């Protein structure tokens, strides 16, 4: 064990424990600690048999000859030789198992328009759009960019790609034209699917205009499909652009699901890493779908009559796995919402829960902290008695927020599942099994059966209880990423070089005396701003792109609402004055270059940046300066901040 880790002992005071209620446990998919232990022991002693048994929850066209092929590690192959189709599993099989007329998607748009699609209707829409894509020359293996608002057509586009074996790359609608172009070019997308715009707090986000700018620099893209969402004016380029409604007009509603190899690439999803260039995380078919479906069933304890709502955007992995693929594979009813939690008023979420009788609700700590700030009167004005389980994802949830969620939203009766995972892991890795795992506010509790997550020191040895260390995963799992699209070397260097043969998460964590894992945050140069991942270098390159900026260093600082705020130290080129106007200009510049989610919170002008003798920017010092601002966070979070600082020092 490294010397520094020995010094890191948490003095965490959180001791509250919430065991599952007997009535909840007895009806749960995993109903007892004994059953959870049995599953864990089985997965550990015979992982192939364990995963083969779980994989029976999917429909396979052709069986596998081998469960896991790890011979070309760290590139895994799961369910070798098997064939299946994700859209078939999410749609077709439900038409013959009694769910044809069950709502698959209940959608609500920001202006209040609503739409329900049954499994039968969704199947028809997906088939039709899949044929439309085929008509544009999209085939198996082609890449398709999806840049859409939160409308059912976003899910339809994803499933249509899956149906014909095209690989989708969804780009969050809040990203800039440049970000869309970079992703188009990295994936060499053939087609892009977008909308005229999407609604955000009463305004129209001009998606098509961004696409027009992006396509100036995206030579691979031949066609652009445009959904008319907002009736806003757009320019349609003849020969390239086609309206969604025209594309499906003549398309046949019959499109058989293509049998695909278990390792066929299902999607690429770009996420920030330690460098300025986002990584195209590649997920494939069989293993990914198993991970999404199994965890959705176990962690959310999904039952036939649940109305399930995940508030994420399909532009993030949470939307992929827990709005679209996991819920639909399980034949569940998934709610999709286009708007913001405080538009038109601060009770929009609670209104939706009451209106659709949502029973399982999955959101992010940053949203929960905003609800606390807005006041209890908003949820208290609504009947939330339909809720039976609550989930949290994206960043550590502070015990205060956990308790408020439990009491005010859950009425003290709903288990909370704090789910730790990453774009790279494809599915939830560490979380309570709500009928079996007693919860503790602020801990994601234990790794799920089959997931060998551990907290280790720099040498890879497990750290003692309550000491800080690095979160790793020792054995491969079905929904793990397969590579970084087009960059196997970066894949190996980023995730597999710290500990040979072991997956490095880049998160700092500790394990308590009961073996519960407490994830503290990233130890690399990735920021977690309101649950969104952002690289400090991406923001730095955007800043130095500005003609007045000479140099910049970007660090995160603890923030009561966002978790982390973006703090930028900037040195200016000769002759430019460090004014407040320039600060505003730089903030707007970064938002335009990357997207609104990257808008800096603080800009601090500085004559020079502190550097080591070898010229490396002293980030730790800057983080300390940035954090020096008054913070009213609970002590737990501040304590974690100190432990993380130490771990980062080990990493740097
Ligand atoms: C990073 C992954 C996959 C979910 C959405 C974010 C942080 C995520 C938790 C949690 C503490 C969490 C980690 C992780 N994170 N969930 N429950 N507790 N931290 O996916 O954008 O790939 O970010 O989010 O730091 O590494 P992502």
Coordinates of N, CA, C and O in Angstrom, one line a residue, residues 537-599:
X537 N -9.6 19.9 -20.3 CA -8.8 20.2 -21.5 C -9.7 20.7 -22.6 O -9.3 21.5 -23.5
X538 N -10.9 20.1 -22.7 CA -11.9 20.6 -23.7 C -12.2 22.1 -23.5 O -12.2 22.9 -24.4
X539 N -12.4 22.4 -22.2 CA -12.7 23.8 -21.9 C -11.5 24.7 -22.1 O -11.6 25.8 -22.7
X540 N -10.3 24.2 -21.8 CA -9.1 24.9 -22.0 C -8.9 25.2 -23.5 O -8.5 26.3 -23.9
X541 N -9.1 24.2 -24.3 CA -8.8 24.4 -25.8 C -9.8 25.4 -26.3 O -9.5 26.2 -27.2
X542 N -11.1 25.4 -25.8 CA -12.1 26.3 -26.3 C -11.6 27.7 -25.9 O -11.7 28.7 -26.7
X543 N -11.1 27.9 -24.7 CA -10.6 29.2 -24.2 C -9.4 29.7 -25.1 O -9.4 30.9 -25.5
X544 N -8.5 28.9 -25.3 CA -7.3 29.4 -26.0 C -7.6 29.6 -27.5 O -6.8 30.2 -28.2
X545 N -8.7 29.1 -28.0 CA -9.2 29.4 -29.3 C -9.6 30.9 -29.5 O -9.8 31.4 -30.5
X546 N -9.9 31.5 -28.3 CA -10.3 32.9 -28.3 C -9.1 33.8 -28.6 O -8.1 33.6 -28.0
X547 N -9.3 34.8 -29.5 CA -8.1 35.6 -29.9 C -7.4 36.3 -28.8 O -6.2 36.7 -29.0
X548 N -8.1 36.6 -27.7 CA -7.5 37.4 -26.7 C -6.8 36.6 -25.6 O -6.2 37.1 -24.7
X549 N -7.0 35.2 -25.7 CA -6.5 34.4 -24.6 C -5.1 33.8 -24.9 O -4.9 33.3 -26.0
X550 N -4.2 33.9 -24.0 CA -2.8 33.4 -24.2 C -2.8 32.0 -23.7 O -2.3 31.0 -24.3
X551 N -3.3 31.8 -22.5 CA -3.2 30.5 -21.8 C -4.3 30.3 -20.8 O -4.8 31.3 -20.3
X552 N -4.7 29.0 -20.5 CA -5.7 28.8 -19.5 C -5.5 27.5 -18.8 O -4.9 26.6 -19.3
X553 N -6.0 27.5 -17.6 CA -6.1 26.2 -16.9 C -7.5 26.1 -16.2 O -8.0 27.1 -15.7
X554 N -8.1 25.0 -16.4 CA -9.5 24.8 -15.9 C -9.5 23.8 -14.8 O -9.0 22.7 -15.0
X555 N -10.2 24.1 -13.7 CA -10.3 23.1 -12.6 C -11.8 23.1 -12.1 O -12.5 24.1 -12.4
X556 N -12.1 22.1 -11.4 CA -13.4 22.1 -10.8 C -13.3 22.6 -9.4 O -12.3 22.5 -8.8
X557 N -14.4 23.1 -8.9 CA -14.5 23.5 -7.5 C -15.9 23.0 -7.0 O -16.9 23.0 -7.7
X558 N -15.9 22.6 -5.7 CA -17.2 22.1 -5.2 C -18.3 23.1 -5.3 O -18.0 24.3 -5.0
X559 N -19.5 22.7 -5.7 CA -20.6 23.6 -5.8 C -21.9 23.0 -5.2 O -22.1 21.8 -5.5
X560 N -22.6 23.8 -4.4 CA -23.8 23.3 -3.7 C -24.8 22.7 -4.6 O -25.5 21.7 -4.3
X561 N -25.0 23.2 -5.8 CA -26.1 22.8 -6.7 C -25.5 21.8 -7.8 O -26.1 20.7 -8.0
X562 N -24.5 22.2 -8.4 CA -24.0 21.5 -9.6 C -23.1 20.3 -9.2 O -22.7 19.6 -10.1
X563 N -22.7 20.2 -8.0 CA -21.7 19.2 -7.6 C -20.3 19.8 -7.8 O -19.5 20.0 -6.9
X564 N -20.0 20.1 -9.1 CA -18.8 20.7 -9.4 C -19.1 21.9 -10.3 O -19.9 21.8 -11.2
X565 N -18.4 23.0 -10.1 CA -18.5 24.2 -11.0 C -17.2 24.3 -11.8 O -16.2 23.8 -11.4
X566 N -17.3 25.0 -12.9 CA -16.1 25.1 -13.8 C -15.4 26.5 -13.5 O -16.0 27.5 -13.7
X567 N -14.2 26.3 -13.1 CA -13.4 27.5 -12.7 C -12.2 27.6 -13.6 O -11.4 26.7 -13.8
X568 N -12.1 28.8 -14.3 CA -11.1 28.9 -15.4 C -10.1 30.0 -15.0 O -10.5 31.2 -14.7
X569 N -8.8 29.7 -15.0 CA -7.8 30.7 -14.8 C -7.2 31.0 -16.2 O -6.9 30.1 -17.0
X570 N -7.2 32.3 -16.5 CA -6.9 32.7 -17.9 C -5.8 33.8 -17.8 O -5.9 34.8 -17.1
X571 N -4.8 33.6 -18.7 CA -3.9 34.7 -18.9 C -4.1 35.3 -20.3 O -4.4 34.6 -21.2
X572 N -4.1 36.6 -20.4 CA -4.5 37.3 -21.6 C -3.3 37.6 -22.5 O -2.2 37.8 -21.9
X573 N -3.5 37.8 -23.8 CA -2.4 38.2 -24.7 C -2.2 39.7 -24.4 O -3.1 40.4 -24.0
X574 N -1.0 40.1 -24.7 CA -0.6 41.6 -24.5 C -1.6 42.5 -25.1 O -2.2 42.3 -26.1
X575 N -1.9 43.5 -24.3 CA -2.8 44.6 -24.8 C -4.2 44.4 -24.5 O -5.0 45.2 -25.0
X576 N -4.6 43.3 -23.8 CA -6.0 43.2 -23.5 C -6.3 43.3 -22.0 O -5.6 42.8 -21.2
X577 N -7.3 44.1 -21.7 CA -7.6 44.4 -20.3 C -8.5 43.3 -19.7 O -9.4 42.9 -20.4
X578 N -8.2 43.0 -18.5 CA -9.0 41.9 -17.8 C -10.4 42.5 -17.3 O -10.5 42.7 -16.1
X579 N -11.3 42.7 -18.1 CA -12.6 43.4 -17.7 C -13.7 42.3 -17.5 O -13.6 41.2 -17.9
X580 N -14.8 42.8 -16.8 CA -15.9 42.0 -16.6 C -16.6 41.6 -18.0 O -17.2 40.6 -18.2
X581 N -16.5 42.6 -18.9 CA -17.1 42.3 -20.2 C -16.4 41.2 -20.9 O -17.0 40.3 -21.5
X582 N -15.1 41.2 -20.7 CA -14.3 40.1 -21.4 C -14.6 38.7 -20.7 O -14.7 37.7 -21.4
X583 N -14.9 38.8 -19.4 CA -15.3 37.5 -18.7 C -16.6 37.0 -19.3 O -16.7 35.8 -19.6
X584 N -17.5 37.9 -19.5 CA -18.8 37.4 -20.1 C -18.6 36.9 -21.5 O -19.2 35.9 -21.9
X585 N -17.7 37.6 -22.2 CA -17.4 37.2 -23.6 C -16.8 35.8 -23.7 O -17.2 35.0 -24.5
X586 N -15.9 35.5 -22.7 CA -15.2 34.2 -22.7 C -16.2 33.1 -22.3 O -16.2 32.0 -22.9
X587 N -17.1 33.4 -21.4 CA -18.1 32.4 -21.0 C -19.0 32.1 -22.2 O -19.2 30.9 -22.5
X588 N -19.4 33.1 -22.9 CA -20.3 32.9 -24.1 C -19.5 32.1 -25.2 O -20.1 31.3 -25.8
X589 N -18.2 32.4 -25.3 CA -17.4 31.8 -26.3 C -17.3 30.3 -26.0 O -17.5 29.5 -26.9
X590 N -17.1 29.9 -24.8 CA -17.0 28.5 -24.4 C -18.3 27.8 -24.7 O -18.4 26.7 -25.2
X591 N -19.4 28.4 -24.3 CA -20.7 27.8 -24.5 C -21.0 27.6 -26.0 O -21.6 26.6 -26.4
X592 N -20.5 28.5 -26.8 CA -20.8 28.4 -28.2 C -19.9 27.3 -28.8 O -20.3 26.5 -29.7
X593 N -18.6 27.2 -28.4 CA -17.7 26.2 -28.9 C -18.1 24.8 -28.5 O -18.1 23.9 -29.4
X594 N -18.5 24.6 -27.3 CA -18.8 23.2 -26.8 C -20.3 23.0 -26.6 O -20.8 21.9 -27.0
X595 N -21.0 23.9 -26.0 CA -22.4 23.7 -25.7 C -22.6 24.4 -24.4 O -21.7 24.6 -23.6
X596 N -23.9 24.7 -24.1 CA -24.2 25.5 -22.9 C -23.8 24.8 -21.6 O -23.5 25.5 -20.6
X597 N -23.7 23.5 -21.6 CA -23.4 22.8 -20.4 C -21.9 23.1 -20.0 O -21.5 22.8 -18.8
X598 N -21.1 23.6 -20.9 CA -19.7 23.9 -20.6 C -19.5 25.3 -20.2 O -18.3 25.7 -20.0
X599 N -20.5 26.1 -20.1 CA -20.4 27.5 -19.8 C -19.6 27.7 -18.4 O -20.1 27.2 -17.4

